[in-house]
Structure formats: C-alpha cells, structure tokens
Coordinates of C-alpha atoms in Angstrom, one line a residue:
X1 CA -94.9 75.5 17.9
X2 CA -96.0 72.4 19.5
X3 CA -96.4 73.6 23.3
X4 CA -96.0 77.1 25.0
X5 CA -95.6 77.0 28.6
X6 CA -96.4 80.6 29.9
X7 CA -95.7 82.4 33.1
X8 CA -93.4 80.0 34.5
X9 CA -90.6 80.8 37.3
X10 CA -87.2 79.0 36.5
X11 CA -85.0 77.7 39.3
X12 CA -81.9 79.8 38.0
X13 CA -84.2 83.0 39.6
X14 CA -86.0 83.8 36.5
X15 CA -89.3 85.2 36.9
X16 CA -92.6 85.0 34.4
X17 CA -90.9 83.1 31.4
X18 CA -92.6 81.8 28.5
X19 CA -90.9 78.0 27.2
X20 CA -91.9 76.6 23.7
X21 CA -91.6 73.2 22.9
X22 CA -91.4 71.8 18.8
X23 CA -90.0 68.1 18.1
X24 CA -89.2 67.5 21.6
X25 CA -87.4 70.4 22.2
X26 CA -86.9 73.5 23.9
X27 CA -87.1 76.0 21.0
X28 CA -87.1 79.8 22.9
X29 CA -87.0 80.9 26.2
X30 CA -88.0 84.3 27.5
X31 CA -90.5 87.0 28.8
X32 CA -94.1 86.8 26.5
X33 CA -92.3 85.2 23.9
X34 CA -94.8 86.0 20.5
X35 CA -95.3 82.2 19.9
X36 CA -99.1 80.8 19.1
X37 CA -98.7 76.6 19.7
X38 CA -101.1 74.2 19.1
X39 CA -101.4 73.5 23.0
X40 CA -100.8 76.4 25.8
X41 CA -100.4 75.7 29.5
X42 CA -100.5 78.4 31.9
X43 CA -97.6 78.0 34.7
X44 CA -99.2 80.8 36.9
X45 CA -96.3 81.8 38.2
X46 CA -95.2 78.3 39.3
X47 CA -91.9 76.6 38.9
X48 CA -90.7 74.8 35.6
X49 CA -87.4 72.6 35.7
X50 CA -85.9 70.1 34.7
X51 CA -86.6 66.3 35.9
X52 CA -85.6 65.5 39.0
X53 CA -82.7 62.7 38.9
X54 CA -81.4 60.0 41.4
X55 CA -78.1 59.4 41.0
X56 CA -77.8 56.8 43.7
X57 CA -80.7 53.9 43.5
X58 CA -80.5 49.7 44.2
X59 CA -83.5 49.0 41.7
X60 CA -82.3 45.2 41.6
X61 CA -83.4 45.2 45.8
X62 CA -86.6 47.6 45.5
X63 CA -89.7 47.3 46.8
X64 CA -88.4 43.4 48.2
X65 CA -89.2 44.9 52.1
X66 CA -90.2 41.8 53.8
X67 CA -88.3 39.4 51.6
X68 CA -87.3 36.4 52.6
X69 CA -87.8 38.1 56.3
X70 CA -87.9 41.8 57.9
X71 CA -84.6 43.0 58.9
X72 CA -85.2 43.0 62.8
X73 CA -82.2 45.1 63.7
X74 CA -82.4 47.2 60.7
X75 CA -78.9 47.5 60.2
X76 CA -76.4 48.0 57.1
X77 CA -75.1 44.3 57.6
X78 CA -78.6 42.7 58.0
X79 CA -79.5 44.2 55.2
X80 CA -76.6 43.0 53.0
X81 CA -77.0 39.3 54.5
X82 CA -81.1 39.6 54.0
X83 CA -80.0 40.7 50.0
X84 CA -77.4 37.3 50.0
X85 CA -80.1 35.2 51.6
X86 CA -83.2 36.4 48.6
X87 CA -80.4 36.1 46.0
X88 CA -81.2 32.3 45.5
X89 CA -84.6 32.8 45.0
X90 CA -84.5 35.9 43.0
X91 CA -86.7 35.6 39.4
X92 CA -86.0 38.0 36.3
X93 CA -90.2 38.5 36.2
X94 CA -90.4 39.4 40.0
X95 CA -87.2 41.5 39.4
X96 CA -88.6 43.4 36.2
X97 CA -92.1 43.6 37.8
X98 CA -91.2 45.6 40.8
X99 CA -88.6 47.7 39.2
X100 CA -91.5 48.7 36.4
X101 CA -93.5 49.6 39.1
X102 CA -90.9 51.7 41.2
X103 CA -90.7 53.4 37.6
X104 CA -93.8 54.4 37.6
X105 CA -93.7 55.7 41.2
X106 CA -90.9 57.8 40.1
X107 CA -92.4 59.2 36.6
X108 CA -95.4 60.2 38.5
X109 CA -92.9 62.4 40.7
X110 CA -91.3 63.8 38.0
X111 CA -87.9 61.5 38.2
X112 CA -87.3 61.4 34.8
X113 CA -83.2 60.0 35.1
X114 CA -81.6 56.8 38.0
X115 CA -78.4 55.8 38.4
X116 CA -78.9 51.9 39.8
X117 CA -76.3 49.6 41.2
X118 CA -77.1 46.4 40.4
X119 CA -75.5 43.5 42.2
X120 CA -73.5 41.1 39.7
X121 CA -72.2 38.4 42.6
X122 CA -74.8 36.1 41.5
X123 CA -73.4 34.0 38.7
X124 CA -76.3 33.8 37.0
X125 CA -76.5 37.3 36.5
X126 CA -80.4 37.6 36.9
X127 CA -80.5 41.0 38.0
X128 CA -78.4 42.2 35.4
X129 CA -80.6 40.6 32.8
X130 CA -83.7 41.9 34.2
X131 CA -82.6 45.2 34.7
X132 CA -81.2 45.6 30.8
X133 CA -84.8 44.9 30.0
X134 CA -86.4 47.2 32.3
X135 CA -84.3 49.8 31.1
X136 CA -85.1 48.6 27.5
X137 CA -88.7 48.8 28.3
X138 CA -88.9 52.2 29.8
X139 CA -86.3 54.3 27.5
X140 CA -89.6 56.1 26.3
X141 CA -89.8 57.9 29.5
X142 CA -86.9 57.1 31.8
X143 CA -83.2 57.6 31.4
X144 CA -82.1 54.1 33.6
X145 CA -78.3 53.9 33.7
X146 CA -76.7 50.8 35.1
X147 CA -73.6 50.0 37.5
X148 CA -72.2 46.8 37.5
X149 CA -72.2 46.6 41.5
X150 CA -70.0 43.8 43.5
X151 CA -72.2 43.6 46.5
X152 CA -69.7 41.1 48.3
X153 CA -67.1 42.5 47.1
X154 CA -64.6 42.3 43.8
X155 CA -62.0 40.6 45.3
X156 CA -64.0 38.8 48.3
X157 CA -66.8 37.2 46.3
X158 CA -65.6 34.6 44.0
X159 CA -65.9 35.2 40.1
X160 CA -66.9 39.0 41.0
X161 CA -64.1 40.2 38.7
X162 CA -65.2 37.9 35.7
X163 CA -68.8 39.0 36.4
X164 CA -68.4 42.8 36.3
X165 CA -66.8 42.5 33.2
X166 CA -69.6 39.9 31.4
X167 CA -71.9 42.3 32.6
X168 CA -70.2 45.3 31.1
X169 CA -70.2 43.0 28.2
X170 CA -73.8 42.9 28.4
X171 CA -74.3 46.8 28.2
X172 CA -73.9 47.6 31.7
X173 CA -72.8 51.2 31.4
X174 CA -70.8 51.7 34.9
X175 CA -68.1 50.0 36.4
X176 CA -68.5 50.0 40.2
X177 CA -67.0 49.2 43.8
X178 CA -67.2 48.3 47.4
X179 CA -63.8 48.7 49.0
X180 CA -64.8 48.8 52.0
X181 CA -66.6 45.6 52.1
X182 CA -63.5 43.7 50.7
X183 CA -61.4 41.5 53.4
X184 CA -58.6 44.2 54.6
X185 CA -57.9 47.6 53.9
X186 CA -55.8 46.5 51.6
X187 CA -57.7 44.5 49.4
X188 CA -60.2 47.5 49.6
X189 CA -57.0 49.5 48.0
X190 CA -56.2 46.9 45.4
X191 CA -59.7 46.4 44.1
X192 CA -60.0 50.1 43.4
X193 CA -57.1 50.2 41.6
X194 CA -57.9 47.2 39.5
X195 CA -61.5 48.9 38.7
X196 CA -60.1 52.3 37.8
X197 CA -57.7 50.8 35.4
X198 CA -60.7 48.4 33.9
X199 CA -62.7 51.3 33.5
X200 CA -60.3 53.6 31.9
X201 CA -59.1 50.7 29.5
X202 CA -63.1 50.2 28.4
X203 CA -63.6 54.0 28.3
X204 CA -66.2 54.0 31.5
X205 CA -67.3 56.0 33.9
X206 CA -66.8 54.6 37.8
X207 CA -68.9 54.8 41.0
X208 CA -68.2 53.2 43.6
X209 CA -69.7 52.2 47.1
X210 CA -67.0 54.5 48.8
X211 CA -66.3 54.0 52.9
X212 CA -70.1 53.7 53.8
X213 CA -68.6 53.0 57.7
X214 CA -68.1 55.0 60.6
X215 CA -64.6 54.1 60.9
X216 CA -62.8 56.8 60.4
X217 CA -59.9 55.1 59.6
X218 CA -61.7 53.8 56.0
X219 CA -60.4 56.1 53.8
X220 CA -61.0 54.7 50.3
X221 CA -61.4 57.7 48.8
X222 CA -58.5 58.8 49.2
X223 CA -57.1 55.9 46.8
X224 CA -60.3 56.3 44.5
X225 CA -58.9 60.4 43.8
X226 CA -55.7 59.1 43.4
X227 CA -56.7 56.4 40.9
X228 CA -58.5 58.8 39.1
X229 CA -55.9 61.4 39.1
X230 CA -53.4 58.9 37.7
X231 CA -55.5 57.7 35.2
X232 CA -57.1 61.0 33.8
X233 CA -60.6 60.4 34.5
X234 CA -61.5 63.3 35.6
X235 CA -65.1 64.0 35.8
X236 CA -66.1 60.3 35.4
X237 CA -65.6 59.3 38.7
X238 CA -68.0 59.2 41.9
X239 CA -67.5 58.3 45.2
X240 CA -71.3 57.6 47.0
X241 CA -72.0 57.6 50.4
X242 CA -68.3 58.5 51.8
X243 CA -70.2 58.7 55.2
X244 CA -66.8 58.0 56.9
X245 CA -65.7 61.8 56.0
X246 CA -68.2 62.6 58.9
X247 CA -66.1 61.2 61.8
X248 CA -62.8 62.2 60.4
X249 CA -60.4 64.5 61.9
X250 CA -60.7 67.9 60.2
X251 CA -57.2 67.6 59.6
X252 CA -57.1 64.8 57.5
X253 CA -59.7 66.0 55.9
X254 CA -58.3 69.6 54.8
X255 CA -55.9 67.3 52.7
X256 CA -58.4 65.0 51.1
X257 CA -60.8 67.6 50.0
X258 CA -58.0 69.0 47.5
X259 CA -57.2 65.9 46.6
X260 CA -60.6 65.0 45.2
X261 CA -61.6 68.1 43.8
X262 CA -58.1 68.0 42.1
X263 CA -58.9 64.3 40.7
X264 CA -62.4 65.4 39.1
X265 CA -64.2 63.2 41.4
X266 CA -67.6 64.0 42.3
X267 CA -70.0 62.8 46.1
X268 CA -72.9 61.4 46.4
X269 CA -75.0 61.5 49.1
X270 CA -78.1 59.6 50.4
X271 CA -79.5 61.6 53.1
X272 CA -82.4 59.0 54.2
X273 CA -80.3 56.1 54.3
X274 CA -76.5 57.3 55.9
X275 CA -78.4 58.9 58.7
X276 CA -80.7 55.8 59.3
X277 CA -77.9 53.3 58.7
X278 CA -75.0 54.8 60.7
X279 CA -74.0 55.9 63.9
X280 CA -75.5 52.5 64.9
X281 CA -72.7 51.4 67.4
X282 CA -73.0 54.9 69.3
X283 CA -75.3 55.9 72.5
X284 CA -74.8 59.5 72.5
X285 CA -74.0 61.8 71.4
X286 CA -75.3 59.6 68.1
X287 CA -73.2 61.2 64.8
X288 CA -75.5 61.7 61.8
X289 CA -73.5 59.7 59.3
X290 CA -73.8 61.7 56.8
X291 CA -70.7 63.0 54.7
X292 CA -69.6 66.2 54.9
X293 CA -72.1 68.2 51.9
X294 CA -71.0 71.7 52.7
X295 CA -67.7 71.2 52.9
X296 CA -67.1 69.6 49.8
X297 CA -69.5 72.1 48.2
X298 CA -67.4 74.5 49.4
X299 CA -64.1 72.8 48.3
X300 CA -66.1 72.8 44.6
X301 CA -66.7 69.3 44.6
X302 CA -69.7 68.5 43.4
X303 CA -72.5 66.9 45.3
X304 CA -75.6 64.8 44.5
X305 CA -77.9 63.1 46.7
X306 CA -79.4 59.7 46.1
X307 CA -82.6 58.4 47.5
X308 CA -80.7 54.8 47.3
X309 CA -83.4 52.7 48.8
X310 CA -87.2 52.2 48.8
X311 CA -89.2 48.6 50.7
X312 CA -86.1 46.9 50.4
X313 CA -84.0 44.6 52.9
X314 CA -82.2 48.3 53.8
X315 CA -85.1 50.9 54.0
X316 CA -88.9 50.4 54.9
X317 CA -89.9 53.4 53.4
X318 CA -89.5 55.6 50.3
X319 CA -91.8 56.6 47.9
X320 CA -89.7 58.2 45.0
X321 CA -89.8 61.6 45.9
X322 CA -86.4 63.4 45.5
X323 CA -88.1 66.1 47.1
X324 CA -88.2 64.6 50.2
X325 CA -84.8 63.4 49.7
X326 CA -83.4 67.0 48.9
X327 CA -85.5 67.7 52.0
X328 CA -83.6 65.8 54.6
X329 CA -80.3 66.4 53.1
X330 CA -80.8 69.9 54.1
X331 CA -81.9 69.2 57.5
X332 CA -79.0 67.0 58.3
X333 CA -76.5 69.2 56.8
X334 CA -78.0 72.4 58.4
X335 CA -78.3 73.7 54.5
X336 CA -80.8 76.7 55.9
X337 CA -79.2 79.2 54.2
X338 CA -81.2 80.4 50.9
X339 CA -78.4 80.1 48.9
X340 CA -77.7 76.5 50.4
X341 CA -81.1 75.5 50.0
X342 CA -81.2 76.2 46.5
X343 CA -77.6 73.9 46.3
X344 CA -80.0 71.1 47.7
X345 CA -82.6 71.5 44.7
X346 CA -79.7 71.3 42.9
X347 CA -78.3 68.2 44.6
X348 CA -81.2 66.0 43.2
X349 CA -81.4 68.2 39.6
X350 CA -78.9 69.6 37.9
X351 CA -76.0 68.3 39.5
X352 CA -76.5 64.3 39.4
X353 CA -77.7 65.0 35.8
X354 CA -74.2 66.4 35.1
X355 CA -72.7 63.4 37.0
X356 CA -74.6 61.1 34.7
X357 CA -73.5 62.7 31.7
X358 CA -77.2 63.4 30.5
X359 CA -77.6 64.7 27.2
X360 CA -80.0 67.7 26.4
X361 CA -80.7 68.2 29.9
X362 CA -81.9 71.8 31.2
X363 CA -84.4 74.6 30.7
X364 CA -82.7 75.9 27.3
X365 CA -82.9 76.5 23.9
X366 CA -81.5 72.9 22.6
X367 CA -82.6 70.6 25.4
X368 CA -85.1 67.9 25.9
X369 CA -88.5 69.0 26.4
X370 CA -88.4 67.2 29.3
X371 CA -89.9 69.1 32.2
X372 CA -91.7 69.7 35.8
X373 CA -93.9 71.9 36.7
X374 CA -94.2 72.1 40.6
X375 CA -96.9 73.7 42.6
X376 CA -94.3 76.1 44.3
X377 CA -92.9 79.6 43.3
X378 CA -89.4 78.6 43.6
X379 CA -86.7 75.4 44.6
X380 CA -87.0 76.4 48.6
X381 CA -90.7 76.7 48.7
X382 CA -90.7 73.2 46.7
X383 CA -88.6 71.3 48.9
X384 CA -90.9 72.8 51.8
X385 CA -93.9 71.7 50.5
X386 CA -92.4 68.7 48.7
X387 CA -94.4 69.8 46.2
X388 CA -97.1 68.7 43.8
X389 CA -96.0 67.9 40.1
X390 CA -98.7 69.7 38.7
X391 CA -97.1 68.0 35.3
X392 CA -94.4 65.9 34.1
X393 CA -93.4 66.3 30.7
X394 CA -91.1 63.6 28.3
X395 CA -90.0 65.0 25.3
X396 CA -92.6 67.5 25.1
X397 CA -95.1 65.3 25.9
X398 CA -97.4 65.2 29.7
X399 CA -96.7 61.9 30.8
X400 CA -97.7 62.4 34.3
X401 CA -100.1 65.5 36.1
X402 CA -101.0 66.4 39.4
X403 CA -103.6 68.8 40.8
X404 CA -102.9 71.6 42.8
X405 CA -102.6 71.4 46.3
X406 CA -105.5 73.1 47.8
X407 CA -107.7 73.2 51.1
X408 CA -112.0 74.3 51.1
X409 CA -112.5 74.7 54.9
X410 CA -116.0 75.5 56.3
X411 CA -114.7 76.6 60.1
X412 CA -117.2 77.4 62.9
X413 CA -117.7 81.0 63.2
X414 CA -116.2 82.2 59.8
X415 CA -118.2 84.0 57.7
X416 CA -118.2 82.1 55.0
X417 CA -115.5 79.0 53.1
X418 CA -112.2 79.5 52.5
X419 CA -110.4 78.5 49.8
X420 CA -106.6 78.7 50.1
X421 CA -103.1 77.3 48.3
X422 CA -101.7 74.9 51.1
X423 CA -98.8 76.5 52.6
X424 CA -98.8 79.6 50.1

C-alpha cells in the first residue's frame, strides 16, 4: 500500500477506521485493517471525508471587490450593473490570475470540486476563454465544472442564445439560465423552455439562476420541473437560489414541492449571499431570503449549498470555506437538530458532489483518494469549529496541511500552563 490512514472517524457515524490508499485509490476500509504502507498517518480519532464541493460559485467575478467601484448600496442589482460596467474592461490574464488564486484559497480548505457560472453576454467571450484555461491548468487538483451563464439574460441580451451555444462549443459543460432576469414573466417561461430542450438535444446537464427575487409571484421553477419532466432529464437539472419559495404561500408550495421532486430536479442554496441580498425592500419584520432547505429535504429533494461569491461586485467577503457556508445555512434554516446538522455537512459534501455527477467520489473501496482530514470528531463539531484541515489529500497525495488547532495559556493564579484542543 501507498498510504494508511489510521484511527479516523467517518461522517456516515463510523468510528476508529483504518483507509488505505494504492494508485490513487481507496483500496480497504475498516477497523485495524492488517495493511503496512510506505507512509502512515495517524487520524487520532479525527474526521476523514471526502472534499468539500461548491456547487454554486461566479469564479469569472471573484475576488473583483472594488472593481471599477464599491457597490454603495450593496444590492443584487448594483451588483449586476457593477459586473456590466467591468465587463468592458475585463482581461483573460486578470481573469485567470484571480481565479488561480481563489483556487488555491479553496484547495487549502479542502474544496477539492466548483460548479462556476460564467457569464457568456460578452461577445468576446473572455471569461469563457479564461475560465477553460483555468480549469485546464488546475485539473491536477481541482474538479472546475463550467456553466455557460446568460447574466442579462437569454432572450434580453442580444446574441446570448448564439453565445451559450459557442461556448458549449468551446467545452463548456453546463447549459444555464436567468429567467427571472428576462423582460416579462413570460419570456422568463420561454427561455427555460428553449434551454431545456438545448440541453436535452446536446445531452447536458442544466442549472439555472432560478427566481432569486422576493416576489412571490416568480415562480420559474415551476416551468424548470416541468421542462424537465417533459423532457426526461431527471437528475440533471438544478434550480439555485429559488429564494422566492421563502415568501410563498404554503399552499402553492405544497403543489410545487411534488412537482420537482417528481421532475428529478435538485436546489441549491447559497446561505451567505440570499440572506445578505434579499429581503432588501422590507423594514420589518425583514424575511431571510433564503429558500425553503428543510422543506424540500423533507419532500426528498435534494439540497446543496453554494458559497456563490467571494470580493466580487456582490459579496465583500468570503474566504473559501464551505464550512462557514454549511455553517450559516444551518443558522438560517434553524437546522439544530443532530440529524439536520449532519444534512448541512452533507449540503456542501456529498450531495453537490452527486449533483455534479462526480466520479469516484466518497470514503470507499473504488473512489478517489481524495480526502480531508478535519480537526473535529465528527460533521457537527466541524461546522462548529469550522474546522482546521489538518490535511488535504488529491489522489492520494497531501496537497495541502494544516496544524491543529490548539491554545498554551499561562493564566494568573493557575498552577502551572495549560495546554488544550480549542473548543474540544
């Protein structure tokens, strides 16, 4: 064997479990497996999983805060008309430079797998180009899928349609959507329809921008489900943000949650930026924004959450840390149940992984030997914490390590230093 991880706690509830690692792979898993491997790490009772994955990121906008100007109000539609206003002056080596760098941010947090929109208005298609080559460049260590993203919409902005499709062309592996942004609801209607039907003609997977309004009245996915229902593509469909489920009448929306369950379609989320972004035309009470997670967990839709910004014309602040994304989601939600706080590790894990369609992911026999090891005994003590990644592993391989997180105080009228585990 290459590597033998002992002593490791798994997510799935699994207690002092040995993983061995050969070509890149998990090869066993189990209690004091009889392995000797060339390297040994000793887990110490901490948790190993799988990478953490973002299936909801702008990498095209990232790390741009400031750019041409601050957005003063920070609002959804200053931030849209900040992104048209940098568009102009937008170069692939600023592009690819700041997206390599948010990379890096997210390897060193154990992010190992983004989803990005990238805006494909621009006729130049600069961001598209830039972001092919980023995810060229880190394919070593980084999973980077691409959705071809109207910003201004398919039907508003002109040539978006004839876009989308060169940059499909291009290897752009997800068709996407704003309905909600196009001219009436109408349009918003017609444009998914004529994106569903592209997609399931090419053989793609869709996500689209998805009523991220407080209108309640916006109720795109309700035409997305039935697109995907008629055109069987179940389970390749997503519907992100879909923060206008949160002022719906629960009526309505005892009839739409069967509907998309029934069409395959999964939700995702973005905790830091529906709460920051919505609710911006009320005084109070002030609604969260955010969609309705445990509902549709409970309707067995699936649910991911999506850090979606970091420094760009939308979000100040952001580091990379789906921990602290999993983190809010469950605050917001009121996920304080243990079971529903293991749904929110999940929610940034296992489940935008499965939405992705990423190969060889898990803690198994078969999978990449691509791993986490967190300085917390389980998923609710690491979303506490938001954890250290005590090491980041890439097909076997530490690509990224952490120490522990510990505290040496010397306290007036102790006896003598203490050494302790912060927050253990």
């Amino acid at each position: 064997m290459d590597v033998v991880i002992r002593n490791a706690n798994l997510a799935d509830g699994q207690h002092g479990v040995d993983v061995a690692i050969e070509q890149g792979r998990i090869a066993a898993v189990g209690p004091r497996l009889p392995l000797q491997a060339a390297q040994e790490i000793d887990a110490a009772g901490d948790l190993l999983t799988a990478p953490f994955v973002d299936a909801h990121f702008h990498m095209d906008a990232t790390l741009s805060y400031g750019l041409p100007r601050v957005n003063a109000s920070g609002t959804l539609l200053e931030g849209i008309a900040l992104w048209g206003e940098l568009k102009p002056h937008l170069t692939q080596q600023a592009l690819i430079e700041r997206a390599l760098q948010y990379c890096d941010w997210a390897v060193a947090r154990g992010l190992l797998a983004i989803r990005s929109h990238v805006d494909i208005c621009d006729d130049r298609l600069l961001a598209v180009e830039a972001l092919l080559e980023v995810k060229r460049l880190v394919a070593p260590y980084l999973d980077l899928q691409l959705v071809a993203f109207p910003q201004d919409g398919v039907l508003r902005a002109p040539n978006a349609l004839i876009n989308l499709k060169r940059a499909i062309a291009m290897g752009v592996d997800v068709v996407g959507g704003i309905p909600h942004f196009e001219r009436t609801m109408a349009e918003g209607a017609e444009s998914v329809r004529i994106l569903c039907e592209y997609a399931a003609d090419q053989g793609l997977m869709v996500d689209m921008h998805c009523d991220e309004s407080d209108d309640p009245l916006s109720r795109h996915i309700e035409t997305l489900a039935y697109q995907s229902n008629r055109l069987g593509l179940h389970g390749r469909v997503a519907g992100s943000h879909l923060t206008s489920m949160h002022s719906m009448d629960n009526y309505y929306v005892s009839k739409l949650l069967p509907l998309i369950r029934e069409a395959g379609v999964a939700a995702i989320a973005n905790p830091l930026i529906n709460i920051t972004l919505q609710g911006r035309h009320d005084s109070y009470p002030k609604r969260r924004g955010m969609t309705r997670v445990p509902e549709l967990l409970a309707a067995g839709i699936p649910v991911a959450f999506g850090h979606d910004c970091v420094m760009d014309p939308w979000y100040s602040l952001g580091s990379g840390d789906m921990l602290e994304v999993a983190h809010m989601g469950l605050h917001v939600a009121q996920m304080t149940g243990q079971d529903a706080m293991r749904e929110c590790f999940r929610a940034v894990t296992a489940t935008p992984a499965a939405i992705l369609g990423l190969e060889g992911y898990g803690v198994a026999p078969g999978c990449h030997a691509d791993l986490v090891l967190l300085d917390a005994a389980d998923p609710v003590e690491a979303i506490r914490l938001r954890a250290a990644r005590r090491l980041v592993m890439r097909r076997g391989k530490i690509i990224a390590e952490s120490p522990r997180a510990h505290a040496r105080l010397d306290l007036p009228g102790r006896p003598e230093h203490v050494n302790f585990r912060l927050g253990r």
